[in-house]
XYZ file of C-alpha atoms in Angstrom:
387
model
C 0.000 0.000 0.000
C 1.213 3.569 -0.687
C 2.369 5.214 2.520
C 4.488 8.322 2.974
C 6.636 8.584 6.093
C 6.053 12.190 7.169
C 6.608 13.835 10.550
C 6.709 10.503 12.341
C 3.422 9.339 10.774
C 2.652 6.912 7.966
C 0.269 8.833 5.716
C -1.865 6.708 3.414
C -2.371 8.221 -0.039
C -3.528 7.318 -3.529
C -2.140 8.929 -6.683
C -3.599 8.677 -10.187
C -0.217 9.627 -11.643
C 0.165 11.120 -15.077
C 1.691 14.298 -16.453
C -1.222 16.633 -15.724
C -1.215 19.430 -13.149
C -1.192 18.070 -9.587
C -4.345 18.438 -7.491
C -4.293 17.274 -3.858
C -7.643 16.598 -2.173
C -7.924 16.837 1.640
C -11.024 15.378 3.273
C -13.325 16.645 6.002
C -13.470 15.573 9.644
C -14.672 11.973 10.161
C -14.352 11.366 6.408
C -11.399 9.976 4.461
C -9.865 10.004 0.983
C -12.843 8.024 -0.391
C -15.084 11.080 -0.195
C -13.279 12.364 -3.305
C -14.076 9.397 -5.564
C -16.607 11.388 -7.690
C -14.038 14.118 -8.267
C -11.186 11.736 -9.085
C -13.400 9.905 -11.587
C -14.277 13.179 -13.286
C -10.822 14.782 -13.270
C -8.312 11.938 -13.036
C -7.713 11.595 -16.757
C -6.824 15.263 -17.139
C -5.141 16.040 -13.804
C -2.830 14.126 -11.507
C -5.155 13.618 -8.540
C -3.765 12.776 -5.086
C -6.022 11.856 -2.164
C -4.820 11.079 1.350
C -5.980 10.259 4.875
C -5.180 12.767 7.603
C -4.060 11.664 11.065
C -6.768 9.842 13.056
C -8.585 9.069 9.789
C -8.807 6.224 7.310
C -5.777 4.017 6.702
C -3.145 6.450 7.943
C -0.959 4.940 10.690
C -0.349 7.676 13.247
C 0.846 7.943 16.830
C -2.709 8.499 18.088
C -1.888 11.863 19.649
C -3.969 14.988 19.196
C -2.574 17.483 16.720
C -3.372 20.873 15.157
C -4.283 21.821 11.632
C -0.885 23.492 11.374
C 0.505 19.996 11.952
C -1.795 18.733 9.193
C -0.551 21.477 6.894
C 2.998 20.289 7.544
C 1.873 16.717 6.828
C 0.467 17.812 3.480
C 3.642 19.665 2.564
C 5.647 16.592 3.571
C 3.451 14.469 1.324
C 4.268 16.802 -1.578
C 7.947 16.295 -0.787
C 7.453 12.519 -0.786
C 5.769 12.724 -4.196
C 8.438 15.026 -5.603
C 5.841 17.715 -6.297
C 7.021 21.322 -6.057
C 3.598 22.948 -6.359
C -0.025 21.777 -6.416
C -3.597 22.970 -6.351
C -5.096 22.176 -2.944
C -8.750 21.132 -2.746
C -10.051 20.953 0.809
C -13.417 20.165 2.333
C -14.172 21.525 5.824
C -11.126 20.503 7.929
C -9.339 19.833 4.626
C -9.835 23.506 3.885
C -8.498 24.422 7.334
C -5.220 22.659 6.632
C -5.057 23.868 3.013
C -5.320 27.497 4.115
C -2.582 26.904 6.683
C -0.372 25.226 4.090
C -0.768 28.334 1.915
C 0.350 30.469 4.850
C 3.180 28.123 5.822
C 4.644 27.634 2.330
C 2.937 29.866 -0.240
C 5.368 28.874 -2.985
C 4.104 25.262 -2.787
C 0.451 26.185 -3.377
C -0.576 27.150 -6.893
C -4.271 27.669 -6.179
C -6.998 26.682 -3.731
C -10.479 25.177 -3.913
C -12.203 25.586 -0.544
C -15.401 23.586 -0.079
C -17.668 24.323 2.897
C -14.816 25.529 5.050
C -13.945 28.573 7.141
C -11.109 30.599 8.660
C -12.587 31.194 12.125
C -12.714 29.306 15.410
C -15.977 27.644 16.462
C -18.501 29.590 18.543
C -19.425 28.240 21.970
C -22.670 26.639 20.824
C -20.884 24.654 18.112
C -18.161 23.572 20.560
C -20.773 22.280 22.992
C -22.438 20.297 20.211
C -19.106 18.843 19.058
C -18.218 17.924 22.616
C -21.406 15.903 22.792
C -20.577 14.179 19.517
C -17.080 13.305 20.726
C -18.367 11.872 23.982
C -21.031 9.985 22.084
C -18.396 8.302 19.955
C -16.249 7.531 22.988
C -19.054 6.093 25.101
C -21.373 4.475 22.591
C -19.550 4.278 19.261
C -20.931 5.362 15.877
C -24.422 4.046 16.575
C -24.844 6.587 19.369
C -24.373 9.609 17.105
C -25.067 8.393 13.572
C -28.789 9.275 13.299
C -28.139 12.976 13.872
C -24.569 13.354 12.658
C -24.946 11.626 9.297
C -27.861 13.852 8.387
C -25.975 16.939 9.571
C -22.818 16.126 7.594
C -24.292 14.491 4.506
C -28.017 15.105 4.361
C -28.462 12.439 1.679
C -29.710 9.111 3.064
C -28.430 6.995 0.182
C -24.812 7.608 1.252
C -25.397 7.315 5.009
C -24.856 3.578 5.281
C -21.558 3.703 3.407
C -20.100 6.239 5.822
C -21.549 4.519 8.861
C -19.578 1.448 7.759
C -16.440 3.586 7.512
C -16.962 4.824 11.083
C -17.609 1.330 12.401
C -14.262 0.251 10.953
C -12.484 2.773 13.209
C -11.859 2.535 16.980
C -14.378 4.708 18.789
C -11.579 6.512 20.667
C -9.984 7.479 17.344
C -13.260 8.977 16.139
C -13.677 10.906 19.396
C -10.124 12.236 19.199
C -10.678 13.363 15.598
C -13.614 15.456 16.808
C -11.436 16.857 19.614
C -8.893 18.036 17.029
C -11.693 19.718 15.077
C -12.809 21.571 18.191
C -9.354 23.089 18.614
C -9.147 24.914 15.276
C -7.758 28.430 15.690
C -8.926 31.659 14.039
C -6.793 32.729 11.053
C -9.289 35.152 9.530
C -6.962 38.112 10.214
C -4.331 36.504 7.966
C -6.509 35.799 4.930
C -5.041 38.843 3.163
C -1.685 37.044 3.080
C -3.090 34.240 0.914
C -2.904 35.634 -2.614
C -3.230 32.474 -4.708
C -6.280 32.118 -6.981
C -9.064 30.573 -4.923
C -12.477 29.136 -5.724
C -14.980 29.004 -2.865
C -17.679 26.313 -3.116
C -20.407 26.148 -0.471
C -23.613 24.237 0.093
C -26.542 26.606 0.325
C -28.040 24.731 3.291
C -24.809 23.942 5.187
C -25.501 23.939 8.937
C -22.094 23.061 10.495
C -20.315 25.744 8.427
C -22.977 28.272 7.399
C -22.835 30.034 4.045
C -21.766 33.440 5.494
C -18.418 31.854 6.406
C -17.922 30.969 2.751
C -18.787 34.530 1.817
C -16.114 35.714 4.259
C -13.492 33.697 2.376
C -14.660 35.106 -0.947
C -14.537 38.671 0.373
C -11.211 38.476 2.240
C -9.036 36.245 0.060
C -7.334 38.580 -2.442
C -7.196 35.902 -5.132
C -10.771 34.639 -4.803
C -12.382 34.279 -8.236
C -15.849 33.853 -6.787
C -18.241 31.844 -4.660
C -20.148 28.932 -6.198
C -23.232 28.249 -4.065
C -24.665 24.759 -4.596
C -28.473 24.958 -4.280
C -30.141 22.622 -1.750
C -26.764 21.171 -0.716
C -25.667 20.753 2.882
C -22.182 20.392 4.329
C -20.700 17.886 1.862
C -21.784 18.855 -1.678
C -18.827 17.054 -3.281
C -20.548 13.797 -2.273
C -24.213 14.743 -2.443
C -24.087 17.021 -5.512
C -20.964 15.851 -7.375
C -22.062 16.989 -10.830
C -22.502 20.596 -9.754
C -19.244 20.615 -7.777
C -17.221 18.868 -10.472
C -18.276 21.379 -13.117
C -17.199 24.322 -10.943
C -13.910 22.707 -9.954
C -13.143 21.706 -13.549
C -13.856 25.235 -14.803
C -11.536 26.666 -12.160
C -8.734 24.204 -12.811
C -8.935 24.745 -16.564
C -9.743 28.432 -16.809
C -9.319 29.981 -13.362
C -13.012 30.862 -13.308
C -16.191 29.822 -11.501
C -17.923 28.940 -14.761
C -16.528 28.028 -18.177
C -15.749 31.046 -20.389
C -17.673 31.783 -23.613
C -16.867 29.240 -26.301
C -14.636 30.781 -28.956
C -13.791 27.486 -30.671
C -16.483 25.079 -31.916
C -14.323 22.129 -30.833
C -14.906 23.235 -27.223
C -18.707 23.115 -27.446
C -19.061 19.383 -26.654
C -17.056 19.677 -23.420
C -18.940 22.834 -22.398
C -22.226 21.022 -23.008
C -20.982 18.005 -21.018
C -19.868 20.124 -18.062
C -23.077 22.155 -17.916
C -25.374 19.125 -18.202
C -23.423 17.132 -15.613
C -23.624 20.164 -13.311
C -27.426 20.115 -13.724
C -27.121 23.708 -14.971
C -30.032 24.205 -17.363
C -29.146 27.846 -18.025
C -25.573 26.817 -18.793
C -26.771 24.245 -21.337
C -29.224 26.633 -22.970
C -26.537 29.335 -23.209
C -24.787 27.034 -25.691
C -27.824 27.079 -28.020
C -27.914 29.730 -30.714
C -30.939 31.716 -31.820
C -33.519 29.472 -33.454
C -31.710 26.299 -32.393
C -33.364 22.983 -33.250
C -32.840 19.665 -31.484
C -33.807 16.196 -32.652
C -34.124 13.694 -29.812
C -32.930 10.103 -29.984
C -36.582 9.117 -30.352
C -36.816 11.289 -33.468
C -38.891 14.142 -32.068
C -37.904 17.589 -33.351
C -37.861 20.290 -30.692
C -37.677 23.988 -31.443
C -38.424 27.176 -29.586
C -36.989 28.440 -26.297
C -39.742 27.052 -24.071
C -39.675 23.578 -25.635
C -35.886 23.382 -25.535
C -35.836 24.446 -21.867
C -38.469 21.839 -21.020
C -36.408 19.142 -22.736
C -33.183 20.144 -20.970
C -34.868 20.438 -17.568
C -36.487 17.038 -18.106
C -33.091 15.487 -18.755
C -31.604 17.176 -15.695
C -34.428 15.883 -13.498
C -33.255 12.352 -14.380
C -29.767 13.003 -12.977
C -27.759 12.717 -16.203
C -24.082 11.988 -16.597
C -22.822 12.488 -20.143
C -19.415 11.957 -21.705
C -18.597 13.517 -25.084
C -15.682 12.613 -27.323
C -15.046 14.588 -30.518
C -14.795 12.576 -33.699
C -14.618 15.362 -36.330
C -14.820 19.148 -36.475
C -15.069 20.848 -39.857
C -15.060 24.648 -39.732
C -16.394 26.771 -42.582
C -17.187 30.457 -42.943
C -19.123 31.115 -39.736
C -20.470 27.576 -39.427
C -19.004 24.312 -38.212
C -19.909 20.636 -38.353
C -19.192 18.996 -34.974
C -19.396 15.192 -34.861
C -19.358 13.731 -31.351
C -19.476 10.237 -29.861
C -21.515 10.386 -26.669
C -22.579 8.141 -23.816
C -25.287 9.015 -21.310
C -26.542 7.491 -18.093
C -29.609 8.666 -16.183
C -32.401 7.423 -13.977
C -35.351 5.658 -15.603
C -39.007 6.156 -14.740
C -38.756 3.601 -11.939
C -35.477 4.978 -10.603
C -33.379 2.341 -12.336
C -30.207 3.314 -14.177
C -30.555 3.719 -17.939
C -27.686 4.054 -20.385
C -27.450 5.104 -24.006
C -24.748 5.983 -26.491
C -24.455 7.190 -30.023
C -22.926 9.624 -32.489
C -24.249 13.171 -32.724
C -23.928 15.235 -35.877
C -24.295 18.857 -34.783
C -24.061 22.210 -36.521
C -22.671 25.289 -34.785
C -22.684 28.922 -35.856
C -20.441 31.819 -34.898
C -22.165 34.958 -33.668
C -21.073 38.534 -34.242
C -19.324 38.465 -30.838
C -17.158 35.545 -32.001
C -18.886 33.054 -29.699
C -19.875 29.676 -31.125
C -23.238 28.071 -30.306
C -25.158 25.021 -31.462
C -27.935 25.661 -33.968
C -28.720 22.036 -34.851
C -28.357 19.281 -32.225
C -28.826 15.806 -33.588
C -27.871 13.219 -30.922
C -29.229 10.396 -33.074
C -26.778 11.114 -35.849
C -27.784 11.422 -39.488
C -31.300 10.783 -40.630
């Protein structure tokens, strides 16, 4: 198994490898590197993705002592040394954001940019500390079963992933879980130092986050000099990377590729298929429709021809309601004078009428047109190919 000997600990990590830019993902409290599986699947072919388990979490072999998030920041920097990586983008959720911010303060030259998901730069208020103290004692006295009904909903809010993470907790000694919460309670306030962190930063926050409320994400956006913006994930709680991966992945991908919250206008017809893929997978109907030109026409796989803004929106919103995941691969692009033929191989999975998974694939023969502003948009979408 891959372990890095860092600061007297044996840090467990996984590395996709490759020649792409390095992105290191740091998990939240009581989670582990597996929380990033949706992001690694989406980004691993383009970026070198590294996930790891912090002390008192997952497979990492540590001394069992309490530590600070400055210690965790040093662990992360030591992991970069072990990997031979001079600089990386740091993606951190909750406590992963705590340590990522501290790594940027400790060694700014090692941090190229930051993605901060449902995290903060302040210490906990008294009410939150009292609640965490109860959680820690619950773990210590009764194990995961004593706290799971409330805590899983608070952290995840999506019942279909509760059982998976309850199994992860049950695999850990209850004292280790309690100590992890104790570390969380001791986070210090670094909000006065946010002006020192000048790297580009994307802030992502669940709209309905209770443990780390949205105003704390707004604070990061407002006080980090390099913040490019705040992406609020509608209806998401504390862990949107798990519960709303499509929306989070699209924002993270846009930031990693373009340094922006959302993809830029498409000035090359060859980029339209990826922009469509990212917007649809993010469940962003407006983003999809922004790629349609005036008078756009779409033929469905079933052969129905759809035209008009209202009908196209209804079709896109209907697809999004089924939880789509699409992958586009360009086969041919032929560019003429203001028009382009864009041939794409596509595969799509979504939920059927009974909730079952449904898959489809095919070749789309699309036509795009260039507007007076130089932006390319689809005018004919034909996912069923020729005919």
